[in-house]
Coordinates of C-alpha atoms in Angstrom, one line a residue:
X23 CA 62.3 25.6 -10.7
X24 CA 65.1 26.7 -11.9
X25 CA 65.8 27.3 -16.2
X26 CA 68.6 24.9 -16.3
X27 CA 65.6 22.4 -14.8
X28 CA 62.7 23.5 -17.1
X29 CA 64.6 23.0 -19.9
X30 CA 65.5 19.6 -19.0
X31 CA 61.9 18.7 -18.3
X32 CA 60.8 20.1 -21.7
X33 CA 64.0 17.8 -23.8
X34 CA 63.0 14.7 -22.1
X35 CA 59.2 14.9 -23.4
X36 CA 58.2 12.4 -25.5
X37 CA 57.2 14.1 -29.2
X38 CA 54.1 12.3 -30.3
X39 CA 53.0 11.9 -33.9
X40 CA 49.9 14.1 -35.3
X41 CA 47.5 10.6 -35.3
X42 CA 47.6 10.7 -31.5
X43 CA 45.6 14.1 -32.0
X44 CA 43.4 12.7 -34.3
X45 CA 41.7 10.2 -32.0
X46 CA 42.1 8.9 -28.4
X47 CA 42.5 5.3 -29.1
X48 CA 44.2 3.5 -31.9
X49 CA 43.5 -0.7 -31.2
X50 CA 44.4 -4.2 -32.3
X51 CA 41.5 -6.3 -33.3
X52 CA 42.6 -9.3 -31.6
X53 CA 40.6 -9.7 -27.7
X54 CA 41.0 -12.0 -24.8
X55 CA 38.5 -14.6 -25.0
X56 CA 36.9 -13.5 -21.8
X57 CA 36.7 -9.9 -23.3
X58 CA 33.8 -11.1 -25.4
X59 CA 31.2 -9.8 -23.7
X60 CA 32.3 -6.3 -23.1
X61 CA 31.7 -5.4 -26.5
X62 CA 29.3 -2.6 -27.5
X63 CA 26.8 -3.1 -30.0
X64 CA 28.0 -1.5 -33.7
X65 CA 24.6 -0.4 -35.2
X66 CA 24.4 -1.7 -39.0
X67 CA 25.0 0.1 -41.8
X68 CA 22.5 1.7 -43.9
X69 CA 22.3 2.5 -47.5
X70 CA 24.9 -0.4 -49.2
X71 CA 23.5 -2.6 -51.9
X72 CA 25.7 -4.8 -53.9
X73 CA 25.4 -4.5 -57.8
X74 CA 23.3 -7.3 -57.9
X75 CA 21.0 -5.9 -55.0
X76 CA 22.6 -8.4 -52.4
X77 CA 26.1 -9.6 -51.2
X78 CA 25.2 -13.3 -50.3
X79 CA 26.9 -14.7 -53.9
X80 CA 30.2 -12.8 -51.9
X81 CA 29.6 -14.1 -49.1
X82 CA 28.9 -17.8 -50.0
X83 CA 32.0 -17.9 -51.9
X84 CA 34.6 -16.5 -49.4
X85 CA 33.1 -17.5 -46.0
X86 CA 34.5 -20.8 -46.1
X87 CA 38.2 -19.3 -46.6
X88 CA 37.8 -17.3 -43.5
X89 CA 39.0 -18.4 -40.0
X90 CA 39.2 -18.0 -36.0
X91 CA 43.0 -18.0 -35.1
X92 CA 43.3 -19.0 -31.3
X93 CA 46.5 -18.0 -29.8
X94 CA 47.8 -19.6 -26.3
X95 CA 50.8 -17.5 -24.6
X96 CA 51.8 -16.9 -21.1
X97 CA 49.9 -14.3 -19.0
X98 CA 52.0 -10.6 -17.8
X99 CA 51.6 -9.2 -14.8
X100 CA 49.4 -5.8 -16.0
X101 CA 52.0 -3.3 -15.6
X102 CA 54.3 -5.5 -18.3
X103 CA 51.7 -6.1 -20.9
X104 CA 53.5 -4.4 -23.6
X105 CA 53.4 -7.0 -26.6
X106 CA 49.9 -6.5 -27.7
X107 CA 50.3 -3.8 -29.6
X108 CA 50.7 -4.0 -33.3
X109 CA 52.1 -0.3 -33.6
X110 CA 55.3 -1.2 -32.4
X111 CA 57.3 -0.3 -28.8
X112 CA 57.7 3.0 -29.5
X113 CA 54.8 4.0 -30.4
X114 CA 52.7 6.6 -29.7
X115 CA 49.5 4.6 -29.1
X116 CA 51.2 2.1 -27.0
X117 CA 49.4 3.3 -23.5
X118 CA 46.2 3.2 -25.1
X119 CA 47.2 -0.7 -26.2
X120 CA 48.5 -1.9 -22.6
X121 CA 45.3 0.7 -21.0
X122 CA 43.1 -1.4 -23.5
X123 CA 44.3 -5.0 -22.7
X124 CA 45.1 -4.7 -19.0
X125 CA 42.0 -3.0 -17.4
X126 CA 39.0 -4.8 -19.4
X127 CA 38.0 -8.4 -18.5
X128 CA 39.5 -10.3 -15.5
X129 CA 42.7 -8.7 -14.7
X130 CA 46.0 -11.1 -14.1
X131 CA 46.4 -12.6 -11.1
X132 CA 49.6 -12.0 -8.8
X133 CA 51.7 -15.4 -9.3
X134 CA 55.0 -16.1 -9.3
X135 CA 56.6 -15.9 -13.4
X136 CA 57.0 -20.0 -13.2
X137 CA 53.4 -20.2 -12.2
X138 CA 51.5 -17.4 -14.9
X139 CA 48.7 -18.6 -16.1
X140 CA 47.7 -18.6 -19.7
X141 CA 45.4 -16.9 -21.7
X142 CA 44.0 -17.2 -24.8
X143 CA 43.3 -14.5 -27.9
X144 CA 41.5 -14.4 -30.7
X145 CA 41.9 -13.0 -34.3
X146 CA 41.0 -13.8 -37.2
X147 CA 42.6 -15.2 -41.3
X148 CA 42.4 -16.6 -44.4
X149 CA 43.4 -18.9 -46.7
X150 CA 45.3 -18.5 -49.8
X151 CA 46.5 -22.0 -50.6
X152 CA 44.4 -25.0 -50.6
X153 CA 47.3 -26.8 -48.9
X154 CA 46.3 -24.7 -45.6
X155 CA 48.1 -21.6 -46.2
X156 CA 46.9 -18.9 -43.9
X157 CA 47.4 -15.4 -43.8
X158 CA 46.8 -13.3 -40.6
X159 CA 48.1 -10.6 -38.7
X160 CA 51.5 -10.2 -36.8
X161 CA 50.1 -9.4 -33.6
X162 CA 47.6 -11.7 -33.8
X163 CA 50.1 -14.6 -33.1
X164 CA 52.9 -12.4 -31.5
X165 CA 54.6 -14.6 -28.5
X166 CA 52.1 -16.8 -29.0
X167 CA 53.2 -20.3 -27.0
X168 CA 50.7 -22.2 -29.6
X169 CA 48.3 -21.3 -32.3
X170 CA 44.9 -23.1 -33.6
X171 CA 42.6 -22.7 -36.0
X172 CA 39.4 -23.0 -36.8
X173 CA 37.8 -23.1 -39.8
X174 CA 34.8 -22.1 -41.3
X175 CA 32.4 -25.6 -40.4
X176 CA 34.1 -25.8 -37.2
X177 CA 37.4 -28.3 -37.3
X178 CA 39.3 -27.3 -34.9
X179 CA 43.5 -27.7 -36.4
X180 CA 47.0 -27.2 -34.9
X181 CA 48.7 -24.5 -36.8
X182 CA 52.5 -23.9 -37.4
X183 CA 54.2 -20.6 -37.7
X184 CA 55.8 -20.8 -41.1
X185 CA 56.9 -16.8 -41.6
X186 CA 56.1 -13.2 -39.7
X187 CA 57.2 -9.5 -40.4
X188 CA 56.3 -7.0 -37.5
X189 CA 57.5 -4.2 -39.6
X190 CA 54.5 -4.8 -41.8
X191 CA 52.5 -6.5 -39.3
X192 CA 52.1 -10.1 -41.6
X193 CA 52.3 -13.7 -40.7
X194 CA 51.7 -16.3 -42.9
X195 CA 50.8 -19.9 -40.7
X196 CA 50.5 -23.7 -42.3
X197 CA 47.3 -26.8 -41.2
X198 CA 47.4 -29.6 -42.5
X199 CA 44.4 -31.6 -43.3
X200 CA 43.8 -34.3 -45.3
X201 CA 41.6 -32.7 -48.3
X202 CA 41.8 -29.5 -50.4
X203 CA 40.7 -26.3 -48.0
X204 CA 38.3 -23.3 -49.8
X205 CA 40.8 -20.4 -50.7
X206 CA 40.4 -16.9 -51.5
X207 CA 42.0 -14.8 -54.5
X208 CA 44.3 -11.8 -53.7
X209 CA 42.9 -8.5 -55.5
X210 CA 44.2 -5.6 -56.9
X211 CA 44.1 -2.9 -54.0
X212 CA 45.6 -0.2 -56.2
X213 CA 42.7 0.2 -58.6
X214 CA 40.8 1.1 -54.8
X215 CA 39.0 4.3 -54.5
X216 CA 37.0 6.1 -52.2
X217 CA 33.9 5.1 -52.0
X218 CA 34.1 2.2 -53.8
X219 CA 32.0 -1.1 -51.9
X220 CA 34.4 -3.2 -49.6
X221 CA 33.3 -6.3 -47.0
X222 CA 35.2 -6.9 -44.2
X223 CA 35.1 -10.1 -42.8
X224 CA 36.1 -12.0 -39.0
X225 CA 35.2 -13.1 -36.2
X226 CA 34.5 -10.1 -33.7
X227 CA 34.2 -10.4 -29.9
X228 CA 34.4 -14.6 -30.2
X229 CA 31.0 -14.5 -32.1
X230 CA 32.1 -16.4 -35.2
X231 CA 32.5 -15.5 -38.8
X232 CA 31.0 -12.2 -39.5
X233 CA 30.9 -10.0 -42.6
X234 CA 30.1 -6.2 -42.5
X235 CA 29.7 -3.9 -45.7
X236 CA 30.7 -0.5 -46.4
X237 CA 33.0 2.0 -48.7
X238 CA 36.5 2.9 -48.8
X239 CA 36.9 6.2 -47.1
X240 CA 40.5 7.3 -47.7
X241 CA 43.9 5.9 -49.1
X242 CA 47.2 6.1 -47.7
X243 CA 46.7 6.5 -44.7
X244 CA 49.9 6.8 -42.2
X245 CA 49.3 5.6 -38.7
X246 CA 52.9 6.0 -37.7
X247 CA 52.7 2.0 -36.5
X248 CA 55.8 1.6 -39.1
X249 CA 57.6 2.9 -41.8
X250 CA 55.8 0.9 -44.3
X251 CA 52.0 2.5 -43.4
X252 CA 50.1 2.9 -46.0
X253 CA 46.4 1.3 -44.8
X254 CA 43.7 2.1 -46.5
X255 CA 40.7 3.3 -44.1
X256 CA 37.4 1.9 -44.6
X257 CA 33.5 2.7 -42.6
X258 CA 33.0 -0.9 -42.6
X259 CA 32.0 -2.1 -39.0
X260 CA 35.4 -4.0 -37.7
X261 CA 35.7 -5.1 -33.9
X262 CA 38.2 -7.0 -31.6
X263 CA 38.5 -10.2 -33.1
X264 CA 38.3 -8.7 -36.8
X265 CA 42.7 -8.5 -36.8
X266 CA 43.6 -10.5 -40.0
X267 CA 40.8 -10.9 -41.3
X268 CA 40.3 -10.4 -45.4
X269 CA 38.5 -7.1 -46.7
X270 CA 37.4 -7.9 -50.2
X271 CA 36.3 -6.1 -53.1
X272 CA 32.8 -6.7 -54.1
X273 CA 34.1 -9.7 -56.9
X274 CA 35.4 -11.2 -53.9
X275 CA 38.7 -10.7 -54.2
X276 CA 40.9 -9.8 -51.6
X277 CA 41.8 -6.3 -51.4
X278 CA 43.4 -5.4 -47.8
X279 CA 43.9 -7.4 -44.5
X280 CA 41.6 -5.7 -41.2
X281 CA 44.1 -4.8 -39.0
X282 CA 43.0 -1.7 -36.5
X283 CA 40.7 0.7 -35.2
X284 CA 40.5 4.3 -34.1
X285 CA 38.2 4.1 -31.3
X286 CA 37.1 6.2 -28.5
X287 CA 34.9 3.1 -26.4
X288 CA 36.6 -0.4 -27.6
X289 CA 34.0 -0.6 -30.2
X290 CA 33.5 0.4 -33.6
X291 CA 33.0 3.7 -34.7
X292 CA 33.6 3.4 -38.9
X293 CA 37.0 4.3 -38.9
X294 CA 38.7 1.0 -39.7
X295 CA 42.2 0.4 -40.9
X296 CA 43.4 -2.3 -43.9
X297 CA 46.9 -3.3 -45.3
X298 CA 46.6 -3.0 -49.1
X299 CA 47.1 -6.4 -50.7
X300 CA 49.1 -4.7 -53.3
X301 CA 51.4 -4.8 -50.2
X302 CA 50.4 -7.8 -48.1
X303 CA 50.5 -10.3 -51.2
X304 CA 54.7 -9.5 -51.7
X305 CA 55.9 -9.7 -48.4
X306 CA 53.7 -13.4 -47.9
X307 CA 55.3 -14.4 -50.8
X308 CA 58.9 -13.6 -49.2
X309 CA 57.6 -14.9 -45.7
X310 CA 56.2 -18.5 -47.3
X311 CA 59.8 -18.7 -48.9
X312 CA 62.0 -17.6 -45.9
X313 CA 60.0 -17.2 -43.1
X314 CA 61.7 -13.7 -42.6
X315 CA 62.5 -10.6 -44.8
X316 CA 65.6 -8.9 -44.8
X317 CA 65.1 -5.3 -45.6
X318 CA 67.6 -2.6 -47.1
X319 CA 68.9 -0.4 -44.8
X320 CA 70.2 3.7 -45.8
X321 CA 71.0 5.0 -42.2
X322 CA 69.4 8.1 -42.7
X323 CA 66.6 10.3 -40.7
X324 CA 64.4 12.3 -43.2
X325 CA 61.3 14.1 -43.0
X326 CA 59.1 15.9 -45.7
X327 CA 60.2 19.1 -47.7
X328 CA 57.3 21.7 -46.1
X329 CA 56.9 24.7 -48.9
X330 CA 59.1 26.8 -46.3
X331 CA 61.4 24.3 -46.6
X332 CA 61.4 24.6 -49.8
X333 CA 62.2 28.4 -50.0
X334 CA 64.7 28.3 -47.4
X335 CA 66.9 25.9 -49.3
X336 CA 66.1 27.5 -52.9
X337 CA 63.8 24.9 -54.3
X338 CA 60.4 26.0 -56.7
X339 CA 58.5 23.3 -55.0
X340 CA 58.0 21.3 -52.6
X341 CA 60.1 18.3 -53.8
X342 CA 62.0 14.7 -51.9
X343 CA 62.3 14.2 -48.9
X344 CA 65.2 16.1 -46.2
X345 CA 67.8 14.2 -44.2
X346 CA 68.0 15.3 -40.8
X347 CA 70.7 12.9 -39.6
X348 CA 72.9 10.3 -40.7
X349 CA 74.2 7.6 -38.8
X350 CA 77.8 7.1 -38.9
X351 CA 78.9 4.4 -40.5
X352 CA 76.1 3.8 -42.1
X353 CA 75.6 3.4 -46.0
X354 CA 74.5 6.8 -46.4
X355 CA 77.6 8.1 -44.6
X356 CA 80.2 6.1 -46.2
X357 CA 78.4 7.2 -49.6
X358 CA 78.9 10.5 -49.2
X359 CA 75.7 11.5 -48.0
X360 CA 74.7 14.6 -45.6
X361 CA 72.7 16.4 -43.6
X362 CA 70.9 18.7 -45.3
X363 CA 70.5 16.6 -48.5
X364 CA 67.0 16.2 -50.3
X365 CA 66.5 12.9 -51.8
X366 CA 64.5 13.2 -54.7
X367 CA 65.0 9.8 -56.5
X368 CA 66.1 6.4 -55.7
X369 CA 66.8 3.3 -58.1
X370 CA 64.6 5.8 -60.5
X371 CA 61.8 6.2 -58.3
X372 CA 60.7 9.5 -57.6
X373 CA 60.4 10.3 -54.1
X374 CA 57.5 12.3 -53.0
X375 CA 57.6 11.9 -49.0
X376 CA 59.0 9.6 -46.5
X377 CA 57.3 6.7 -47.2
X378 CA 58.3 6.3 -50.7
X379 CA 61.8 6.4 -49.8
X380 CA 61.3 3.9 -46.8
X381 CA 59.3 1.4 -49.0
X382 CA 61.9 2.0 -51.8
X383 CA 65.6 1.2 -49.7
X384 CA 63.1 -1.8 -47.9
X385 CA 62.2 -3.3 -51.1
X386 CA 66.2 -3.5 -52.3
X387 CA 68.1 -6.4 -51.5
X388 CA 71.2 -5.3 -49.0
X389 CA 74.2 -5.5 -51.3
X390 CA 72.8 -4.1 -54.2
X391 CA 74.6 -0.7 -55.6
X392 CA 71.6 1.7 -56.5
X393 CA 71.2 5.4 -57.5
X394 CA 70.3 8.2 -55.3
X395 CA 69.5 12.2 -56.9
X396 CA 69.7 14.4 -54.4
X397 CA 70.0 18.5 -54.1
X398 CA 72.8 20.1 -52.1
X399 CA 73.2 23.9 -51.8
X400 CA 71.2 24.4 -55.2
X401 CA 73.0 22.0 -57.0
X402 CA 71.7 18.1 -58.5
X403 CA 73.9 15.5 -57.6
X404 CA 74.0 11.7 -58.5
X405 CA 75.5 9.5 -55.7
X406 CA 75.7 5.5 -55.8
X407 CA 75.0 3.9 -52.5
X408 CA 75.6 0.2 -51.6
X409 CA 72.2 -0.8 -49.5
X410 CA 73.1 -2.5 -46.5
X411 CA 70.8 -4.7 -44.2
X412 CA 68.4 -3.5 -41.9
X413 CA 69.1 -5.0 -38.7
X414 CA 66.7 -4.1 -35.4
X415 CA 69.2 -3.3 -33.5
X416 CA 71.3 -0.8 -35.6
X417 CA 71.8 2.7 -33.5
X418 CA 70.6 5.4 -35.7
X419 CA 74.0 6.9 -34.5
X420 CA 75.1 9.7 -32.3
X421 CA 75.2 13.2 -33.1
X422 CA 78.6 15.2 -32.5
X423 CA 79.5 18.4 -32.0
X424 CA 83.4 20.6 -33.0
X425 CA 85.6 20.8 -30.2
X426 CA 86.1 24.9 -30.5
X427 CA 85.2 26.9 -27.0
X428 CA 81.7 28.3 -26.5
X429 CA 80.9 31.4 -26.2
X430 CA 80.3 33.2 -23.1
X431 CA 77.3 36.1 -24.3
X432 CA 73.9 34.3 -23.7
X433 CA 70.7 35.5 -24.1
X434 CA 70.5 36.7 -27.4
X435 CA 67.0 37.2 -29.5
X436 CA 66.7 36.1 -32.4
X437 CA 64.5 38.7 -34.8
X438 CA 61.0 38.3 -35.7
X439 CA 61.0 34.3 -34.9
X440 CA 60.4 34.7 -30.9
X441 CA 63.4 32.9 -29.9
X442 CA 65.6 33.6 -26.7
X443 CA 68.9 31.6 -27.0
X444 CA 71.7 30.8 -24.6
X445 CA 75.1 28.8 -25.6
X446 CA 75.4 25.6 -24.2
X447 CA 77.1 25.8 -21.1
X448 CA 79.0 23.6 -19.0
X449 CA 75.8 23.6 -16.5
X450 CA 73.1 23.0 -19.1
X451 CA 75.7 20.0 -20.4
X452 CA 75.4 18.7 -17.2
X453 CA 71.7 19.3 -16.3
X454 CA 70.2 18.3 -19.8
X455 CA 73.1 15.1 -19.7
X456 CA 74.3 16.1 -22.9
X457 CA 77.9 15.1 -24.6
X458 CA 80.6 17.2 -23.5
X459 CA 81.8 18.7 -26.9
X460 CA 77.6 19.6 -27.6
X461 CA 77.3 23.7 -28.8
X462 CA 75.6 25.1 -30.7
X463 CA 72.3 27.6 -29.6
X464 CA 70.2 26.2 -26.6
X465 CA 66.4 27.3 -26.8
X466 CA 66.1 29.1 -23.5
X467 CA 62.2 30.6 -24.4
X468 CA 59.9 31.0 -27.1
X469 CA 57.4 33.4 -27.5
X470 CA 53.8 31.3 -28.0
X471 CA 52.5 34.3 -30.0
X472 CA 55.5 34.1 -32.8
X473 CA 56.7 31.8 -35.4
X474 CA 58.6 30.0 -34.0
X475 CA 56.2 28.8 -31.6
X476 CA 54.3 28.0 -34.5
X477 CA 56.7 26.5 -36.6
X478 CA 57.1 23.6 -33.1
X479 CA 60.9 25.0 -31.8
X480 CA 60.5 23.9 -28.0
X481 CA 62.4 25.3 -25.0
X482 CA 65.2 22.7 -24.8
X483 CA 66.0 22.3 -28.6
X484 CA 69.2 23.0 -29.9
X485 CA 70.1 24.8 -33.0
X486 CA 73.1 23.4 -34.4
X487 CA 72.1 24.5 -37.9
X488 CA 70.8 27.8 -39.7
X489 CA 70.0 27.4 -43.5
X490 CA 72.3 24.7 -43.5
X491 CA 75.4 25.9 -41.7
X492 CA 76.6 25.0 -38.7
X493 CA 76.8 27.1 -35.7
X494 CA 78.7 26.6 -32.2
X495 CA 76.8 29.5 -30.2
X496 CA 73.9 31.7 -29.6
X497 CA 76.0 34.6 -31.0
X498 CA 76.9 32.4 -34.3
X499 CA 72.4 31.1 -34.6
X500 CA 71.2 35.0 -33.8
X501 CA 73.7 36.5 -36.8
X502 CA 73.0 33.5 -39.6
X503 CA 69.3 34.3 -38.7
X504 CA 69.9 37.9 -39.7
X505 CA 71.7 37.5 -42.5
X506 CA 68.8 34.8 -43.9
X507 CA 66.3 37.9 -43.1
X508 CA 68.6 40.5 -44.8
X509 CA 69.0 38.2 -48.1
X510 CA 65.0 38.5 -48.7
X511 CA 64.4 35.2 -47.6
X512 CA 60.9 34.4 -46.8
X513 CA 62.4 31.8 -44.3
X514 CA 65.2 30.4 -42.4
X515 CA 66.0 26.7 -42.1
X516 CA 66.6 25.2 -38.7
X517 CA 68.6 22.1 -38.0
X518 CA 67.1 21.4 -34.3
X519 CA 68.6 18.6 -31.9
X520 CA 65.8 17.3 -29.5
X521 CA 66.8 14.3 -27.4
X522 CA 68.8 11.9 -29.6
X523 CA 67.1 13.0 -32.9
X524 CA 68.0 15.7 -35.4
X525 CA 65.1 17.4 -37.5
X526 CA 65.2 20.8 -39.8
X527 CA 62.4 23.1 -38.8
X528 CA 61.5 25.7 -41.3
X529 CA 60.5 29.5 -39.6
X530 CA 59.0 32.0 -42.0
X531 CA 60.1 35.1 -41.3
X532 CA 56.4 36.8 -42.9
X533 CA 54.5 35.4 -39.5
X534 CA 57.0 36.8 -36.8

């Protein structure tokens, strides 16, 4: 194989997110009926006691608010079952979703598209307005063809899909009956902490309305399903079946809304994931108005400012978030934003990580002219920014290069990180498929046993970027990385192409 071929095999690999080494299986709670039986038995939890030395006053109250959702849709052949997932298409769980839902139970049989059979799923919800107002998960009711529900003493009703947001994986449905239906109260899931008491309630495996008990184990957890994660992860026993269901604080108010699992067998192993209601309770507002949310859009890639991050670009702390890439046209760009920016307030929030900056822009309605404080090259700016709309199928835009000549010297090392570089030749344009006016330096090898290894550079990245200026060739990356480790630097700041995304990569020069 030659390098020209390796390097093309190491671009095109997929980078996963740091959940995927966490646990092998990440699922949605919401089976196929005839997956029922394949469950395997959760042993109960030992050790909770209610205040009062038993949960039944809970349970009495907010049982008859809880419901079976039924979903109807058109059967996939197995190797195009891709819509179950919650987590999104790009996701890095998304072979253990179609793995999950293909091979248990009776597998699809081999008809013609016109003659698919149906199947059925279940999930779970609850209601919030006594008018038949029911909240459940997205991908509970996902392509569904037609939706039912039953409630709590067994009437079986028609429901209507009044409003869903995948990005936050909601959907609010309407029944009508002819009397006032039993509601639940939305809680405050902010005042949450670990260990404090939680129930979870559903309808696992087709078995009807369960309730399990157990403690908050963590907040803020980020499953990378979407940029709004922010689940809270509780040891409660959820199952298939338990999606949409209401977790509730032991006053019976609703504090988060079961939605997955990490799970190594299809069962539950107490590790169970909850939207905050904090969160769910806006956007079911907006959906019960509109039926659909329209979210602020930036045009901007960002990660987190790591501590060598931090050094490299001459900040105390750890502070903001960085932008890697932004997408021409965009609001960002025409705003005067750049690469190499760190965001560090927006509309007078302070931005701590990623998330607060997604949840921030998400929150704005598109058209309204907010504030952005950023640091650039060890200066504070204030820039204004118009927020435009979030559409799903807005490129995040391509990345140029200049249009100078490349050099011919390859091979260069750079010191102390482990790097070998080689420019970007007209051969490894046209093995790696890359744009014709691409330079910069092309990762040829990395040494596993230096920092750079360490730090995640990969054989097929491109450095277009050291410590924040650009470079066109191997020659131009080796002598910025000198100069970083001449000026005392304890680290030098990558800007890495892989595939069609930019990201800055921080390499400390103490560990090469």
């Amino acid at each position: 194989m030659s390098p020209i071929q390796t390097l093309r095999r190491h671009r095109v690999a997929a980078l996963l997110g740091a959940a995927l080494i966490v646990s092998p299986f990440a699922l949605p709670l919401a089976p196929r009926l005839n997956d029922v039986l394949a469950a395997t038995v959760t042993p109960p939890v030992t050790g909770m006691t209610a205040p009062s030395g038993s949960f039944a006053p809970v349970v009495a109250a907010d049982k008859p608010a809880v419901v079976t959702i039924t979903t109807v849709m058109k059967a996939q052949q197995p190797d195009t079952m891709s819509d179950a997932s919650p987590f999104g298409g790009t996701s890095p769980f998304d072979d253990y979703f179609r793995h999950f839902f293909d091979d248990q139970g009776q597998p699809a049989p081999k008809t013609p598209p016109e003659q698919a059979p149906r199947t059925e799923a279940l999930g779970s919800g609850f209601i919030v307005g006594d008018d038949g107002t029911i909240v459940t998960n997205n991908h509970v009711v996902d392509g569904a063809q037609s939706i039912k529900v039953t409630l709590d003493d067994g009437t079986e009703l028609p429901a209507k899909l009044i409003g869903h947001d995948a990005k936050n994986d909601l959907a609010v449905l309407k029944v009508k009956t002819g009397k006032p239906l039993p509601t639940v109260k939305w809680g405050d899931s902010d005042k949450l902490m670990p260990g404090d008491q939680v129930l979870a309630f559903g309808n696992p495996f087709g078995l009807g309305t369960t309730v399990t008990a157990g403690i908050v184990s963590a907040r803020g957890r980020d499953l990378h399903s979407g940029p709004f994660d922010d689940f809270i992860q509780i040891d409660a026993p959820i199952n298939r079946g338990n999606s949409g269901g209401p977790l509730t604080a032991v006053n019976g108010n609703v504090v988060g809304i079961n939605t997955a699992i990490f799970s190594p067998n299809g069962g539950s192993v107490g590790v169970g994931f909850a939207i905050p209601s904090d969160q769910a309770q806006k956007v079911v507002a907006k959906l019960m108005k509109g039926g659909s949310i329209q979210y602020g859009y930036l045009g901007v890639q960002i990660q987190p400012v790591t501590p060598d991050m931090a050094s490299a670009i001459g900040l105390d702390h750890p502070a903001g978030v960085l932008v890697a890439q932004v997408s021409d046209g965009s609001p960002a760009a025409n705003a005067g934003i750049e690469t190499g920016d760190v965001i560090t307030s927006f509309a007078g929030l302070d931005i701590k990580d990623p998330r607060d900056l997604s949840r921030g822009v998400a929150d704005v309605a598109p058209g309204t002219r907010e504030t952005l404080n950023v640091w650039r090259k060890g200066q504070s700016l204030q820039i204004s920014v118009e927020v435009g709309r979030n559409e799903d199928d807005m490129a995040t835009g391509s990345v140029t290069g200049d249009q100078g000549q490349p050099s011919t010297e390859q091979g260069l090392r750079a010191p102390a990180l482990g790097l070998g570089l080689m420019d970007v030749t007209p051969d490894a344009r046209q093995a790696m498929n890359l744009a014709g006016n691409q330079h910069g330096a092309l990762v040829e090898r990395v040494d596993p046993n230096k920092a750079a290894s360490a730090s995640g550079i990969q054989p097929g990245d491109i450095i277009v970027a050291v410590d924040q200026h650009p470079v066109r060739s191997a020659r131009q990356a080796n002598q910025a990385i000198v100069q970083a480790a001449k000026s005392g630097k304890k680290s030098v700041l990558l800007l890495v192409e892989r595939g069609d995304a930019q990201m800055f990569v921080a390499v400390p020069f103490a560990s090469g």
